[in-house]
């Protein structure tokens, strides 16, 4: 009985990448000659599809705009043992793909992140380094551990990661959701530094620094509410309780001295704040139980697939 090599799929989400997609496909074919390369076009207005098809990739289309929508479609449609996801702009180091795949197989991991390192300043748009560091730090503070580059689009996945991941994001915040999914299920993951290059001439970034940065920040806060409801609503409950206590202390002192409560509106406000505190605390406790159940279901779905191996 001959040993079967793992089926590798290279997934390239694209939007108007005519200037770079042929080079990207050629680089990944040279790095992973046995892999099947898929280009998922997201309503490009240039010749991305034609060039990708001519370069030998399997070209498919996702009409719903946004990288998250494309990733959802790719993960649902493509069947493989190992998935290599990168952008179609020739910025990621395709030559590093075999090392990333080998790391995933040798260490039985579910995801390997290609942490970007570039000596070329033009590879990063203004504010991207700082924004990435801030968002990465926030994710680490909320979820306890994180990656050094949560926004990297260069990742290698196992089959059980891809098929157990319920993609909810629509846009560029998808990388954050991927990272949180791995952290929440406590998957075995790793990072490996890879080179990051500037886009080739004629290729333009689709990222908007402020708009997409705010969307990613909003995604982190939403995931904090969804995945850590006890801490989220507990913080709100504590805030309301502190405000109520601050308002109530002078009233209590006056009552102890005179036996009177002269400021009824303040007393009513303090009581209302304490009630809101109790309600938020109870919401956090109830939702924490619900989240635990959801986490168990996701874990069972994850365990339904075998660990990555060379067999």
CSV table of N, CA and C in Angstrom, one decimal, residues 51-151:
chain,number,residue,atom,x,y,z
A,51,UNK,N,-6.6,36.4,-16.7
A,51,UNK,CA,-5.2,36.1,-16.5
A,51,UNK,C,-5.0,34.9,-15.6
A,52,UNK,N,-5.8,34.8,-14.5
A,52,UNK,CA,-5.7,33.7,-13.6
A,52,UNK,C,-5.9,32.3,-14.3
A,53,UNK,N,-7.0,32.3,-15.2
A,53,UNK,CA,-7.3,31.1,-15.9
A,53,UNK,C,-6.2,30.8,-16.9
A,54,UNK,N,-5.6,31.8,-17.6
A,54,UNK,CA,-4.5,31.5,-18.5
A,54,UNK,C,-3.3,31.0,-17.8
A,55,UNK,N,-3.1,31.4,-16.5
A,55,UNK,CA,-2.0,31.0,-15.7
A,55,UNK,C,-2.2,29.6,-15.2
A,56,UNK,N,-3.3,29.0,-15.4
A,56,UNK,CA,-3.6,27.6,-15.0
A,56,UNK,C,-4.3,27.4,-13.7
A,57,UNK,N,-4.8,28.5,-13.1
A,57,UNK,CA,-5.5,28.3,-11.8
A,57,UNK,C,-7.0,27.9,-12.1
A,58,UNK,N,-7.6,27.3,-11.1
A,58,UNK,CA,-9.1,27.1,-11.1
A,58,UNK,C,-9.7,28.4,-10.7
A,59,UNK,N,-10.5,29.0,-11.5
A,59,UNK,CA,-11.1,30.3,-11.2
A,59,UNK,C,-12.6,30.2,-10.9
A,60,UNK,N,-13.0,30.7,-9.7
A,60,UNK,CA,-14.4,30.7,-9.3
A,60,UNK,C,-14.7,32.2,-8.8
A,61,UNK,N,-16.0,32.4,-8.7
A,61,UNK,CA,-16.5,33.8,-8.4
A,61,UNK,C,-17.4,33.8,-7.2
A,62,UNK,N,-17.2,34.8,-6.3
A,62,UNK,CA,-18.1,35.1,-5.2
A,62,UNK,C,-18.6,36.5,-5.4
A,63,UNK,N,-20.0,36.6,-5.6
A,63,UNK,CA,-20.6,37.9,-5.9
A,63,UNK,C,-20.7,38.8,-4.6
A,64,UNK,N,-20.8,38.2,-3.4
A,64,UNK,CA,-21.0,39.0,-2.2
A,64,UNK,C,-19.7,39.7,-1.9
A,65,UNK,N,-19.7,41.0,-1.9
A,65,UNK,CA,-18.4,41.8,-1.8
A,65,UNK,C,-17.8,41.7,-0.4
A,66,UNK,N,-16.5,41.5,-0.3
A,66,UNK,CA,-15.8,41.5,1.0
A,66,UNK,C,-15.0,40.2,1.1
A,67,UNK,N,-13.8,40.3,1.7
A,67,UNK,CA,-12.9,39.2,1.8
A,67,UNK,C,-13.5,38.1,2.7
A,68,UNK,N,-14.2,38.5,3.8
A,68,UNK,CA,-14.8,37.5,4.6
A,68,UNK,C,-15.8,36.6,3.8
A,69,UNK,N,-16.6,37.2,3.0
A,69,UNK,CA,-17.5,36.5,2.1
A,69,UNK,C,-16.8,35.5,1.2
A,70,UNK,N,-15.7,35.9,0.7
A,70,UNK,CA,-14.9,35.1,-0.2
A,70,UNK,C,-14.3,33.9,0.6
A,71,UNK,N,-13.8,34.2,1.8
A,71,UNK,CA,-13.2,33.1,2.6
A,71,UNK,C,-14.3,32.1,3.0
A,72,UNK,N,-15.5,32.5,3.3
A,72,UNK,CA,-16.6,31.6,3.6
A,72,UNK,C,-16.8,30.7,2.4
A,73,UNK,N,-16.9,31.2,1.3
A,73,UNK,CA,-17.1,30.4,0.1
A,73,UNK,C,-16.0,29.5,-0.2
A,74,UNK,N,-14.8,29.9,-0.1
A,74,UNK,CA,-13.6,29.0,-0.3
A,74,UNK,C,-13.6,27.9,0.6
A,75,UNK,N,-13.8,28.1,1.9
A,75,UNK,CA,-13.7,27.1,2.9
A,75,UNK,C,-14.9,26.1,2.7
A,76,UNK,N,-16.0,26.6,2.2
A,76,UNK,CA,-17.1,25.7,2.0
A,76,UNK,C,-17.0,24.8,0.8
A,77,UNK,N,-16.4,25.4,-0.3
A,77,UNK,CA,-16.4,24.7,-1.6
A,77,UNK,C,-15.2,23.8,-1.8
A,78,UNK,N,-14.0,24.1,-1.3
A,78,UNK,CA,-12.8,23.4,-1.6
A,78,UNK,C,-12.6,22.3,-0.6
A,79,UNK,N,-12.3,21.1,-1.2
A,79,UNK,CA,-12.0,19.9,-0.4
A,79,UNK,C,-10.5,19.6,-0.5
A,80,UNK,N,-9.8,19.6,0.6
A,80,UNK,CA,-8.4,19.3,0.6
A,80,UNK,C,-8.0,18.8,2.0
A,81,UNK,N,-6.7,18.4,2.2
A,81,UNK,CA,-6.2,18.1,3.5
A,81,UNK,C,-5.5,19.3,4.1
A,82,UNK,N,-4.8,20.0,3.3
A,82,UNK,CA,-4.1,21.2,3.8
A,82,UNK,C,-4.5,22.4,2.9
A,83,UNK,N,-4.7,23.5,3.5
A,83,UNK,CA,-5.2,24.7,2.8
A,83,UNK,C,-4.1,25.8,3.1
A,84,UNK,N,-3.6,26.4,2.0
A,84,UNK,CA,-2.7,27.5,2.0
A,84,UNK,C,-3.4,28.8,1.5
A,85,UNK,N,-3.6,29.7,2.4
A,85,UNK,CA,-4.4,30.9,2.0
A,85,UNK,C,-3.4,32.1,1.9
A,86,UNK,N,-3.5,32.9,0.9
A,86,UNK,CA,-2.6,34.1,0.7
A,86,UNK,C,-3.4,35.1,-0.1
A,87,UNK,N,-2.9,36.2,-0.3
A,87,UNK,CA,-3.5,37.2,-1.2
A,87,UNK,C,-3.0,37.1,-2.6
A,88,UNK,N,-3.7,37.6,-3.5
A,88,UNK,CA,-3.3,37.5,-4.9
A,88,UNK,C,-2.4,38.7,-5.4
A,89,UNK,N,-1.8,39.4,-4.5
A,89,UNK,CA,-1.1,40.6,-4.8
A,89,UNK,C,0.4,40.4,-4.9
A,90,UNK,N,0.9,39.2,-4.8
A,90,UNK,CA,2.4,38.9,-4.8
A,90,UNK,C,3.2,39.5,-3.7
A,91,UNK,N,2.6,39.8,-2.6
A,91,UNK,CA,3.3,40.4,-1.5
A,91,UNK,C,3.8,39.3,-0.5
A,92,UNK,N,3.1,38.2,-0.5
A,92,UNK,CA,3.6,37.1,0.5
A,92,UNK,C,4.6,36.2,-0.2
A,93,UNK,N,5.5,35.7,0.6
A,93,UNK,CA,6.6,34.8,0.2
A,93,UNK,C,6.1,33.4,-0.2
A,94,UNK,N,5.8,33.2,-1.4
A,94,UNK,CA,5.3,31.9,-1.8
A,94,UNK,C,6.3,30.8,-1.6
A,95,UNK,N,7.6,31.1,-1.7
A,95,UNK,CA,8.7,30.2,-1.5
A,95,UNK,C,8.7,29.6,-0.1
A,96,UNK,N,8.1,30.3,0.9
A,96,UNK,CA,8.0,29.8,2.3
A,96,UNK,C,6.9,28.8,2.5
A,97,UNK,N,6.0,28.6,1.5
A,97,UNK,CA,4.9,27.8,1.7
A,97,UNK,C,5.2,26.3,2.1
A,98,UNK,N,6.2,25.7,1.4
A,98,UNK,CA,6.6,24.3,1.9
A,98,UNK,C,7.0,24.2,3.3
A,99,UNK,N,7.7,25.2,3.8
A,99,UNK,CA,8.2,25.2,5.2
A,99,UNK,C,7.0,25.4,6.1
A,100,UNK,N,6.0,26.2,5.8
A,100,UNK,CA,4.8,26.4,6.6
A,100,UNK,C,4.0,25.1,6.6
A,101,UNK,N,3.9,24.4,5.4
A,101,UNK,CA,3.1,23.2,5.4
A,101,UNK,C,3.8,22.1,6.2
A,102,UNK,N,5.1,22.0,6.1
A,102,UNK,CA,5.9,21.0,6.8
A,102,UNK,C,5.8,21.2,8.3
A,103,UNK,N,5.8,22.5,8.7
A,103,UNK,CA,5.7,22.8,10.1
A,103,UNK,C,4.3,22.3,10.7
A,104,UNK,N,3.3,22.6,9.9
A,104,UNK,CA,1.9,22.1,10.3
A,104,UNK,C,1.8,20.6,10.4
A,105,UNK,N,2.4,19.9,9.4
A,105,UNK,CA,2.3,18.4,9.4
A,105,UNK,C,3.3,17.8,10.5
A,106,UNK,N,4.5,18.3,10.6
A,106,UNK,CA,5.4,17.7,11.5
A,106,UNK,C,5.0,17.9,13.0
A,107,UNK,N,4.4,19.0,13.3
A,107,UNK,CA,4.0,19.3,14.7
A,107,UNK,C,2.5,19.1,14.9
A,108,UNK,N,1.8,18.5,13.9
A,108,UNK,CA,0.4,18.3,14.0
A,108,UNK,C,-0.4,19.5,14.5
A,109,UNK,N,-0.2,20.6,13.8
A,109,UNK,CA,-0.9,21.8,14.1
A,109,UNK,C,-2.1,22.0,13.3
A,110,UNK,N,-2.9,23.0,13.7
A,110,UNK,CA,-4.2,23.3,12.9
A,110,UNK,C,-4.0,24.6,12.1
A,111,UNK,N,-3.1,25.4,12.5
A,111,UNK,CA,-2.8,26.7,11.7
A,111,UNK,C,-1.4,27.1,11.9
A,112,UNK,N,-0.8,27.6,10.9
A,112,UNK,CA,0.5,28.2,10.9
A,112,UNK,C,0.3,29.6,10.3
A,113,UNK,N,0.7,30.6,11.0
A,113,UNK,CA,0.5,32.0,10.5
A,113,UNK,C,1.9,32.5,9.9
A,114,UNK,N,1.9,33.0,8.7
A,114,UNK,CA,3.1,33.6,8.2
A,114,UNK,C,3.2,35.0,8.7
A,115,UNK,N,3.9,35.2,9.8
A,115,UNK,CA,4.1,36.5,10.4
A,115,UNK,C,5.0,37.4,9.5
A,116,UNK,N,4.5,38.5,9.1
A,116,UNK,CA,5.1,39.3,8.1
A,116,UNK,C,6.3,40.1,8.6
A,117,UNK,N,7.4,40.0,7.8
A,117,UNK,CA,8.6,40.8,8.2
A,117,UNK,C,9.1,41.4,6.9
A,118,UNK,N,9.3,42.7,6.8
A,118,UNK,CA,9.7,43.4,5.6
A,118,UNK,C,10.7,44.5,5.9
A,119,UNK,N,11.7,44.5,5.1
A,119,UNK,CA,12.7,45.6,5.2
A,119,UNK,C,12.4,46.8,4.2
A,120,UNK,N,11.3,46.6,3.5
A,120,UNK,CA,10.9,47.6,2.5
A,120,UNK,C,9.7,48.4,3.1
A,121,UNK,N,9.9,49.6,3.4
A,121,UNK,CA,8.9,50.5,4.0
A,121,UNK,C,7.7,50.6,3.2
A,122,UNK,N,7.8,50.5,1.8
A,122,UNK,CA,6.7,50.6,0.9
A,122,UNK,C,5.7,49.5,1.1
A,123,UNK,N,6.2,48.4,1.7
A,123,UNK,CA,5.3,47.2,1.8
A,123,UNK,C,4.1,47.5,2.8
A,124,UNK,N,4.3,48.4,3.7
A,124,UNK,CA,3.3,48.8,4.6
A,124,UNK,C,2.8,50.2,4.4
A,125,UNK,N,1.4,50.3,4.4
A,125,UNK,CA,0.9,51.7,4.2
A,125,UNK,C,1.0,52.4,5.6
A,126,UNK,N,0.9,53.8,5.5
A,126,UNK,CA,1.0,54.6,6.7
A,126,UNK,C,0.1,54.1,7.8
A,127,UNK,N,0.6,53.9,9.0
A,127,UNK,CA,-0.2,53.6,10.1
A,127,UNK,C,-0.5,52.1,10.3
A,128,UNK,N,-0.2,51.3,9.3
A,128,UNK,CA,-0.5,49.9,9.4
A,128,UNK,C,0.3,49.2,10.5
A,129,UNK,N,1.6,49.5,10.6
A,129,UNK,CA,2.4,48.8,11.7
A,129,UNK,C,1.9,49.1,13.0
A,130,UNK,N,1.6,50.4,13.3
A,130,UNK,CA,1.1,50.8,14.6
A,130,UNK,C,-0.3,50.2,14.9
A,131,UNK,N,-1.2,50.3,13.9
A,131,UNK,CA,-2.5,49.7,14.0
A,131,UNK,C,-2.5,48.2,14.3
A,132,UNK,N,-1.6,47.5,13.6
A,132,UNK,CA,-1.5,46.1,13.8
A,132,UNK,C,-1.0,45.8,15.3
A,133,UNK,N,0.0,46.6,15.7
A,133,UNK,CA,0.5,46.4,17.1
A,133,UNK,C,-0.6,46.6,18.1
A,134,UNK,N,-1.4,47.7,17.9
A,134,UNK,CA,-2.4,48.1,18.9
A,134,UNK,C,-3.5,47.0,18.9
A,135,UNK,N,-4.0,46.6,17.8
A,135,UNK,CA,-5.0,45.6,17.7
A,135,UNK,C,-4.5,44.2,18.3
A,136,UNK,N,-3.3,43.9,18.0
A,136,UNK,CA,-2.7,42.6,18.5
A,136,UNK,C,-2.6,42.7,20.0
A,137,UNK,N,-2.2,43.8,20.6
A,137,UNK,CA,-2.1,44.0,22.0
A,137,UNK,C,-3.5,43.9,22.7
A,138,UNK,N,-4.5,44.5,22.0
A,138,UNK,CA,-5.9,44.4,22.6
A,138,UNK,C,-6.4,43.0,22.6
A,139,UNK,N,-6.1,42.3,21.5
A,139,UNK,CA,-6.6,40.9,21.4
A,139,UNK,C,-5.9,40.0,22.5
A,140,UNK,N,-4.6,40.3,22.8
A,140,UNK,CA,-3.9,39.5,23.8
A,140,UNK,C,-4.5,39.8,25.2
A,141,UNK,N,-4.9,41.1,25.4
A,141,UNK,CA,-5.4,41.5,26.7
A,141,UNK,C,-6.8,40.8,27.0
A,142,UNK,N,-7.6,40.7,25.9
A,142,UNK,CA,-8.9,40.2,26.1
A,142,UNK,C,-8.9,38.7,26.1
A,143,UNK,N,-8.2,38.0,25.3
A,143,UNK,CA,-8.2,36.6,25.1
A,143,UNK,C,-7.0,35.9,25.8
A,144,UNK,N,-6.1,36.6,26.4
A,144,UNK,CA,-5.1,36.0,27.2
A,144,UNK,C,-3.8,35.6,26.4
A,145,UNK,N,-4.0,35.2,25.2
A,145,UNK,CA,-2.8,34.9,24.3
A,145,UNK,C,-3.1,35.3,22.9
A,146,UNK,N,-2.1,35.5,22.1
A,146,UNK,CA,-2.4,35.9,20.7
A,146,UNK,C,-1.2,35.6,19.8
A,147,UNK,N,-1.3,36.1,18.6
A,147,UNK,CA,-0.2,36.0,17.7
A,147,UNK,C,0.5,37.4,17.6
A,148,UNK,N,1.7,37.4,17.0
A,148,UNK,CA,2.4,38.7,16.8
A,148,UNK,C,1.9,39.4,15.6
A,149,UNK,N,1.2,38.8,14.7
A,149,UNK,CA,0.7,39.4,13.5
A,149,UNK,C,-0.7,38.9,13.2
A,150,UNK,N,-1.7,39.4,13.9
A,150,UNK,CA,-3.1,38.9,13.8
A,150,UNK,C,-3.7,39.2,12.4
A,151,UNK,N,-3.1,40.2,11.7
A,151,UNK,CA,-3.7,40.6,10.5
A,151,UNK,C,-3.1,40.0,9.2
